[in-house]
Amino acid sequence: MLAATRRGVDILRGGGNALDAVIATVEALENDEYFNAGYGSVLNIDGRVEMDAALMVAEARTAGGNNGRDYVPEARAGAVAAVSRVRNPILLARAVMETTPHILMVGAGAERLARRAGIALCRPDELITPRAKARWRLMFERKLMTAETADGREGGTVGAVAIDSRGALASATSTGGMTGKLAGRVGDSALIGAGVYADASGAASATGQGEAIIMFALCREAVRNLSMGKSAQVARATILELGRRTGGEAGVIIVDRRGRLGFAHNAGAMEVATFDPENGIRHYWPEPIT
Ligand code: ASP
């Protein structure tokens, strides 16, 4: 996680933009088998990988009037759902945003776009790690032994949010979803407003029970709540509210337009790394809030 964070930090320190920084960070996490995204994604009920990813960026652009002092926030987004043949779904989400008039693409059309955008395709099996296979087997064994209806959640979804020196705010999220999910199930991580959101006031990325996050529109809600407080308090209040309203478990990371960072979760665990010029990179395992 720290190595992935450094990739984003290097981009921002070199004067790069927030979108490149969150994409580079998420791409590095997708490539690491430890995380449930890209290589190392968890397996669906059929033992296959189906990944979701999305990103959103809000940039201030000069409208031209009022001697160039009129800034108009412009937001763009891209996403893919249930893709099985790309190592880095977040790069494909970027291609959707930058090379099509659409926001969310799935299936054969998304793969065709990958080819056109020069994103290498792989065999679906190449994304399966021994660890993912073991988790999948364990899920069946547990169900057989205890007849539980556990959904096999173990997390590992990845996400990043950033603000750059020009004030652009970006968010990116990528996941293999949940072990044992039905084939074709799409979670929050592919949906703008649920697993990812950015506008002129802030950017957010989510993890946790996708169905609860979708019903609550978690990231949209978190960014909207920034009008009522600082990122840290907003993260806590928004997660508590999600818990109250849906009974679900989730985590969120937020940056606001002044660069203030916030994160909170009510799930088993969530690992977080932060960077700001004053404090450098920091690493946390925040306690769940109740
Ligand atoms: N939110 C992801 C999903 O529901 C899973 C996770 O974050 O653990 O697909």
Short mmCIF file of C-alpha atoms and ligand atoms in Angstrom, two decimals:
data_model
loop_
_atom_site.label_atom_id
_atom_site.label_comp_id
_atom_site.label_asym_id
_atom_site.label_seq_id
_atom_site.Cartn_x
_atom_site.Cartn_y
_atom_site.Cartn_z
CA MET A 1 0.00 0.00 0.00
CA LEU A 2 2.81 2.40 0.84
CA ALA A 3 4.57 1.71 -2.47
CA ALA A 4 1.32 2.40 -4.33
CA THR A 5 0.82 5.61 -2.35
CA ARG A 6 4.34 6.75 -3.25
CA ARG A 7 3.54 6.39 -6.94
CA GLY A 8 0.68 8.85 -6.57
CA VAL A 9 2.73 11.16 -4.35
CA ASP A 10 5.59 11.28 -6.89
CA ILE A 11 3.15 12.36 -9.59
CA LEU A 12 1.71 15.14 -7.43
CA ARG A 13 5.13 16.33 -6.25
CA GLY A 14 6.30 16.45 -9.86
CA GLY A 15 3.46 18.84 -10.66
CA GLY A 16 1.23 16.12 -12.12
CA ASN A 17 -2.52 16.04 -11.84
CA ALA A 18 -4.87 14.38 -9.35
CA LEU A 19 -6.38 12.05 -11.95
CA ASP A 20 -2.99 10.60 -12.95
CA ALA A 21 -2.10 10.24 -9.26
CA VAL A 22 -5.21 8.25 -8.26
CA ILE A 23 -4.98 6.07 -11.37
CA ALA A 24 -1.28 5.27 -10.80
CA THR A 25 -2.01 4.39 -7.17
CA VAL A 26 -4.97 2.16 -7.98
CA GLU A 27 -3.09 0.53 -10.87
CA ALA A 28 -0.26 -0.43 -8.50
CA LEU A 29 -2.77 -1.90 -6.02
CA GLU A 30 -4.50 -3.83 -8.83
CA ASN A 31 -1.13 -5.35 -9.76
CA ASP A 32 -0.50 -6.51 -6.19
CA GLU A 33 -2.03 -9.91 -5.47
CA TYR A 34 -2.66 -8.96 -1.84
CA PHE A 35 -5.58 -6.75 -2.84
CA ASN A 36 -8.98 -7.72 -4.18
CA ALA A 37 -8.67 -5.87 -7.50
CA GLY A 38 -7.06 -6.74 -10.83
CA TYR A 39 -4.64 -9.63 -10.28
CA GLY A 40 -5.76 -11.25 -7.01
CA SER A 41 -9.46 -10.44 -7.37
CA VAL A 42 -11.85 -12.70 -5.48
CA LEU A 43 -13.88 -15.28 -7.42
CA ASN A 44 -17.60 -15.34 -8.15
CA ILE A 45 -19.87 -18.34 -7.58
CA ASP A 46 -18.60 -19.97 -10.78
CA GLY A 47 -14.94 -19.56 -9.74
CA ARG A 48 -14.36 -16.71 -12.20
CA VAL A 49 -13.03 -13.17 -11.83
CA GLU A 50 -15.42 -10.33 -12.69
CA MET A 51 -14.11 -6.87 -11.84
CA ASP A 52 -15.68 -3.42 -11.42
CA ALA A 53 -13.84 -0.09 -11.54
CA ALA A 54 -14.71 3.60 -11.81
CA LEU A 55 -13.15 7.02 -11.62
CA MET A 56 -14.33 10.60 -11.52
CA VAL A 57 -12.54 13.93 -11.73
CA ALA A 58 -13.73 17.52 -11.15
CA GLU A 59 -11.55 20.24 -12.60
CA ALA A 60 -11.95 23.98 -12.37
CA ARG A 61 -11.89 25.56 -15.81
CA THR A 62 -11.82 29.23 -16.65
CA ALA A 63 -15.02 30.18 -18.42
CA GLY A 64 -13.46 33.15 -20.14
CA GLY A 65 -15.81 35.86 -18.81
CA ASN A 66 -15.06 38.28 -15.98
CA ASN A 67 -11.39 38.61 -17.01
CA GLY A 68 -10.81 34.88 -16.61
CA ARG A 69 -12.00 34.91 -13.01
CA ASP A 70 -15.11 32.76 -13.61
CA TYR A 71 -14.22 29.20 -12.68
CA VAL A 72 -16.66 26.57 -13.78
CA PRO A 73 -16.20 23.14 -12.25
CA GLU A 74 -16.27 20.44 -14.88
CA ALA A 75 -16.75 16.82 -13.89
CA ARG A 76 -16.00 13.74 -15.98
CA ALA A 77 -16.33 10.04 -15.16
CA GLY A 78 -15.67 6.58 -16.58
CA ALA A 79 -16.41 3.04 -15.41
CA VAL A 80 -16.44 -0.63 -16.35
CA ALA A 81 -18.40 -3.50 -14.78
CA ALA A 82 -17.98 -7.28 -14.65
CA VAL A 83 -14.88 -7.31 -16.87
CA SER A 84 -12.75 -10.46 -16.89
CA ARG A 85 -10.05 -9.94 -19.46
CA VAL A 86 -8.04 -6.88 -18.42
CA ARG A 87 -5.33 -6.74 -15.75
CA ASN A 88 -6.05 -3.12 -14.93
CA PRO A 89 -9.77 -2.28 -15.05
CA ILE A 90 -9.02 1.27 -13.86
CA LEU A 91 -7.14 1.95 -17.12
CA LEU A 92 -10.15 0.75 -19.05
CA ALA A 93 -12.41 3.03 -16.98
CA ARG A 94 -10.15 5.89 -18.01
CA ALA A 95 -10.45 4.87 -21.67
CA VAL A 96 -14.27 4.92 -21.32
CA MET A 97 -14.06 8.45 -19.93
CA GLU A 98 -11.54 9.79 -22.42
CA THR A 99 -12.37 8.04 -25.67
CA THR A 100 -16.16 7.50 -25.63
CA PRO A 101 -19.24 9.66 -25.03
CA HIS A 102 -20.32 7.14 -22.37
CA ILE A 103 -19.70 6.60 -18.66
CA LEU A 104 -20.18 2.88 -17.94
CA MET A 105 -19.34 0.00 -20.27
CA VAL A 106 -19.59 -3.78 -19.85
CA GLY A 107 -19.06 -7.02 -21.75
CA ALA A 108 -17.66 -7.55 -25.22
CA GLY A 109 -17.94 -3.85 -26.06
CA ALA A 110 -15.72 -2.92 -23.12
CA GLU A 111 -13.15 -5.48 -24.24
CA ARG A 112 -13.23 -4.15 -27.77
CA LEU A 113 -12.59 -0.69 -26.36
CA ALA A 114 -9.59 -2.05 -24.43
CA ARG A 115 -8.09 -3.34 -27.67
CA ARG A 116 -8.70 0.00 -29.38
CA ALA A 117 -7.17 1.92 -26.46
CA GLY A 118 -4.04 -0.28 -26.47
CA ILE A 119 -4.86 -1.91 -23.11
CA ALA A 120 -3.54 -5.48 -23.16
CA LEU A 121 -6.13 -8.22 -22.79
CA CYS A 122 -5.36 -11.36 -20.79
CA ARG A 123 -6.94 -14.76 -20.27
CA PRO A 124 -9.39 -14.61 -17.32
CA ASP A 125 -7.44 -17.42 -15.61
CA GLU A 126 -4.30 -15.28 -15.50
CA LEU A 127 -5.98 -13.07 -12.88
CA ILE A 128 -6.68 -15.95 -10.47
CA THR A 129 -4.24 -16.37 -7.57
CA PRO A 130 -3.91 -19.47 -5.35
CA ARG A 131 -5.11 -17.29 -2.46
CA ALA A 132 -8.32 -16.34 -4.28
CA LYS A 133 -8.94 -19.99 -5.11
CA ALA A 134 -8.40 -21.00 -1.48
CA ARG A 135 -10.86 -18.34 -0.25
CA TRP A 136 -13.41 -19.54 -2.76
CA ARG A 137 -13.08 -23.18 -1.65
CA LEU A 138 -13.30 -22.13 1.98
CA MET A 139 -16.55 -20.33 1.27
CA PHE A 140 -18.16 -23.54 -0.04
CA GLU A 141 -16.75 -25.65 2.79
CA ARG A 142 -18.04 -23.20 5.39
CA LYS A 143 -21.45 -23.13 3.80
CA LEU A 144 -21.56 -26.91 3.71
CA MET A 145 -20.42 -27.32 7.27
CA THR A 146 -22.54 -24.68 8.99
CA ALA A 147 -25.23 -23.95 6.40
CA GLU A 148 -24.42 -20.28 6.89
CA THR A 149 -25.66 -17.75 4.45
CA ALA A 150 -22.47 -15.73 4.94
CA ASP A 151 -21.68 -13.71 1.87
CA GLY A 152 -17.97 -14.47 2.06
CA ARG A 153 -16.97 -10.84 2.52
CA GLU A 154 -13.33 -10.23 3.14
CA GLY A 155 -12.70 -6.89 1.49
CA GLY A 156 -9.51 -5.77 -0.15
CA THR A 157 -11.18 -3.41 -2.61
CA VAL A 158 -8.84 -0.52 -3.47
CA GLY A 159 -9.42 3.19 -3.93
CA ALA A 160 -7.65 6.55 -3.94
CA VAL A 161 -8.65 10.22 -3.73
CA ALA A 162 -6.48 13.26 -4.41
CA ILE A 163 -6.40 17.01 -4.96
CA ASP A 164 -3.64 18.63 -7.04
CA SER A 165 -2.03 22.06 -7.00
CA ARG A 166 -4.54 23.37 -9.57
CA GLY A 167 -7.47 22.30 -7.39
CA ALA A 168 -8.61 19.33 -9.47
CA LEU A 169 -10.22 16.61 -7.33
CA ALA A 170 -10.15 12.95 -8.39
CA SER A 171 -11.34 9.60 -7.10
CA ALA A 172 -10.78 6.03 -8.34
CA THR A 173 -12.03 2.66 -7.06
CA SER A 174 -11.38 -0.90 -8.26
CA THR A 175 -12.53 -4.32 -7.03
CA GLY A 176 -13.10 -7.98 -7.73
CA GLY A 177 -16.30 -7.65 -5.67
CA MET A 178 -17.28 -10.32 -3.17
CA THR A 179 -16.31 -13.99 -3.05
CA GLY A 180 -19.18 -16.14 -4.26
CA LYS A 181 -21.19 -13.29 -5.80
CA LEU A 182 -23.53 -14.37 -8.59
CA ALA A 183 -22.08 -14.16 -12.08
CA GLY A 184 -23.08 -10.82 -13.56
CA ARG A 185 -23.49 -9.06 -10.20
CA VAL A 186 -22.28 -5.45 -10.36
CA GLY A 187 -21.29 -3.70 -7.13
CA ASP A 188 -20.91 -0.11 -6.00
CA SER A 189 -17.34 0.21 -7.29
CA ALA A 190 -18.58 0.55 -10.87
CA LEU A 191 -21.26 3.09 -10.02
CA ILE A 192 -20.71 6.84 -9.94
CA GLY A 193 -22.19 8.26 -6.74
CA ALA A 194 -21.97 4.91 -4.92
CA GLY A 195 -18.35 3.67 -4.93
CA VAL A 196 -16.81 6.81 -6.41
CA TYR A 197 -17.64 10.50 -6.63
CA ALA A 198 -15.98 13.88 -7.15
CA ASP A 199 -17.24 17.41 -7.59
CA ALA A 200 -15.98 20.91 -6.86
CA SER A 201 -16.26 20.39 -3.10
CA GLY A 202 -14.47 17.05 -2.73
CA ALA A 203 -13.78 13.48 -3.82
CA ALA A 204 -14.65 10.14 -2.18
CA SER A 205 -14.01 6.43 -2.69
CA ALA A 206 -15.80 3.57 -0.89
CA THR A 207 -15.40 -0.03 0.15
CA GLY A 208 -17.72 -2.46 1.89
CA GLN A 209 -21.03 -4.14 1.19
CA GLY A 210 -21.82 -3.01 -2.32
CA GLU A 211 -25.56 -3.37 -2.06
CA ALA A 212 -25.74 -1.12 1.04
CA ILE A 213 -23.37 1.41 -0.55
CA ILE A 214 -25.51 1.58 -3.69
CA MET A 215 -28.76 2.05 -1.76
CA PHE A 216 -27.20 4.85 0.30
CA ALA A 217 -25.25 6.42 -2.64
CA LEU A 218 -22.37 6.60 -0.18
CA CYS A 219 -19.75 8.68 -2.03
CA ARG A 220 -22.27 11.21 -3.34
CA GLU A 221 -23.65 11.52 0.17
CA ALA A 222 -20.17 11.92 1.70
CA VAL A 223 -19.16 14.69 -0.73
CA ARG A 224 -22.50 16.45 -0.27
CA ASN A 225 -22.02 16.35 3.51
CA LEU A 226 -18.75 18.31 3.13
CA SER A 227 -20.88 21.47 3.23
CA MET A 228 -21.54 20.63 6.90
CA GLY A 229 -18.06 19.91 8.23
CA LYS A 230 -14.48 18.82 7.77
CA SER A 231 -13.57 15.60 5.94
CA ALA A 232 -12.72 13.64 9.09
CA GLN A 233 -16.06 14.33 10.81
CA VAL A 234 -18.00 13.94 7.58
CA ALA A 235 -16.45 10.50 6.97
CA ARG A 236 -17.52 9.35 10.44
CA ALA A 237 -21.01 10.85 10.30
CA THR A 238 -21.70 9.48 6.83
CA ILE A 239 -20.60 5.94 7.71
CA LEU A 240 -22.69 6.01 10.90
CA GLU A 241 -25.69 7.14 8.89
CA LEU A 242 -25.13 4.36 6.31
CA GLY A 243 -25.03 1.84 9.17
CA ARG A 244 -28.23 3.22 10.69
CA ARG A 245 -30.15 3.36 7.44
CA THR A 246 -29.01 0.14 5.74
CA GLY A 247 -27.56 -2.01 8.52
CA GLY A 248 -24.57 -2.47 6.20
CA GLU A 249 -20.80 -2.25 6.62
CA ALA A 250 -18.68 0.16 4.63
CA GLY A 251 -15.66 2.42 4.63
CA VAL A 252 -14.96 5.72 2.90
CA ILE A 253 -11.95 7.95 2.18
CA ILE A 254 -12.50 11.65 1.44
CA VAL A 255 -10.51 14.71 0.41
CA ASP A 256 -12.15 18.14 0.34
CA ARG A 257 -11.30 21.13 -1.82
CA ARG A 258 -8.95 22.50 0.84
CA GLY A 259 -6.97 19.24 0.88
CA ARG A 260 -8.35 18.02 4.21
CA LEU A 261 -8.40 14.23 4.43
CA GLY A 262 -10.92 12.01 6.20
CA PHE A 263 -11.64 8.31 6.50
CA ALA A 264 -13.85 6.01 8.56
CA HIS A 265 -15.36 2.53 8.47
CA ASN A 266 -17.71 0.33 10.47
CA ALA A 267 -16.46 -2.97 9.01
CA GLY A 268 -13.93 -5.57 10.19
CA ALA A 269 -10.86 -3.64 9.07
CA MET A 270 -9.69 -0.97 6.65
CA GLU A 271 -6.11 -0.03 5.81
CA VAL A 272 -5.43 3.59 4.89
CA ALA A 273 -2.38 5.60 3.76
CA THR A 274 -2.41 9.39 3.57
CA PHE A 275 -0.08 12.03 2.20
CA ASP A 276 0.06 15.77 2.66
CA PRO A 277 3.10 18.01 2.22
CA GLU A 278 3.28 18.83 5.94
CA ASN A 279 3.13 15.29 7.36
CA GLY A 280 4.39 13.18 4.45
CA ILE A 281 3.05 9.65 4.07
CA ARG A 282 1.23 8.09 7.00
CA HIS A 283 -0.21 4.64 7.45
CA TYR A 284 -3.30 3.71 9.51
CA TRP A 285 -5.47 0.78 10.55
CA PRO A 286 -8.39 2.81 11.92
CA GLU A 287 -10.71 1.14 14.44
CA PRO A 288 -14.28 0.54 13.25
CA ILE A 289 -16.74 3.18 14.44
CA THR A 290 -20.04 2.34 16.06
N1 ASP B 1 -17.64 -2.78 -2.42
C1 ASP B 1 -17.19 -4.00 -3.07
C2 ASP B 1 -18.34 -4.65 -3.77
O1 ASP B 1 -19.41 -4.72 -3.19
C3 ASP B 1 -16.56 -5.00 -2.16
C4 ASP B 1 -15.62 -4.47 -1.10
O2 ASP B 1 -15.37 -3.27 -1.02
O3 ASP B 1 -15.12 -5.26 -0.32
O4 ASP B 1 -18.18 -5.12 -4.87
#
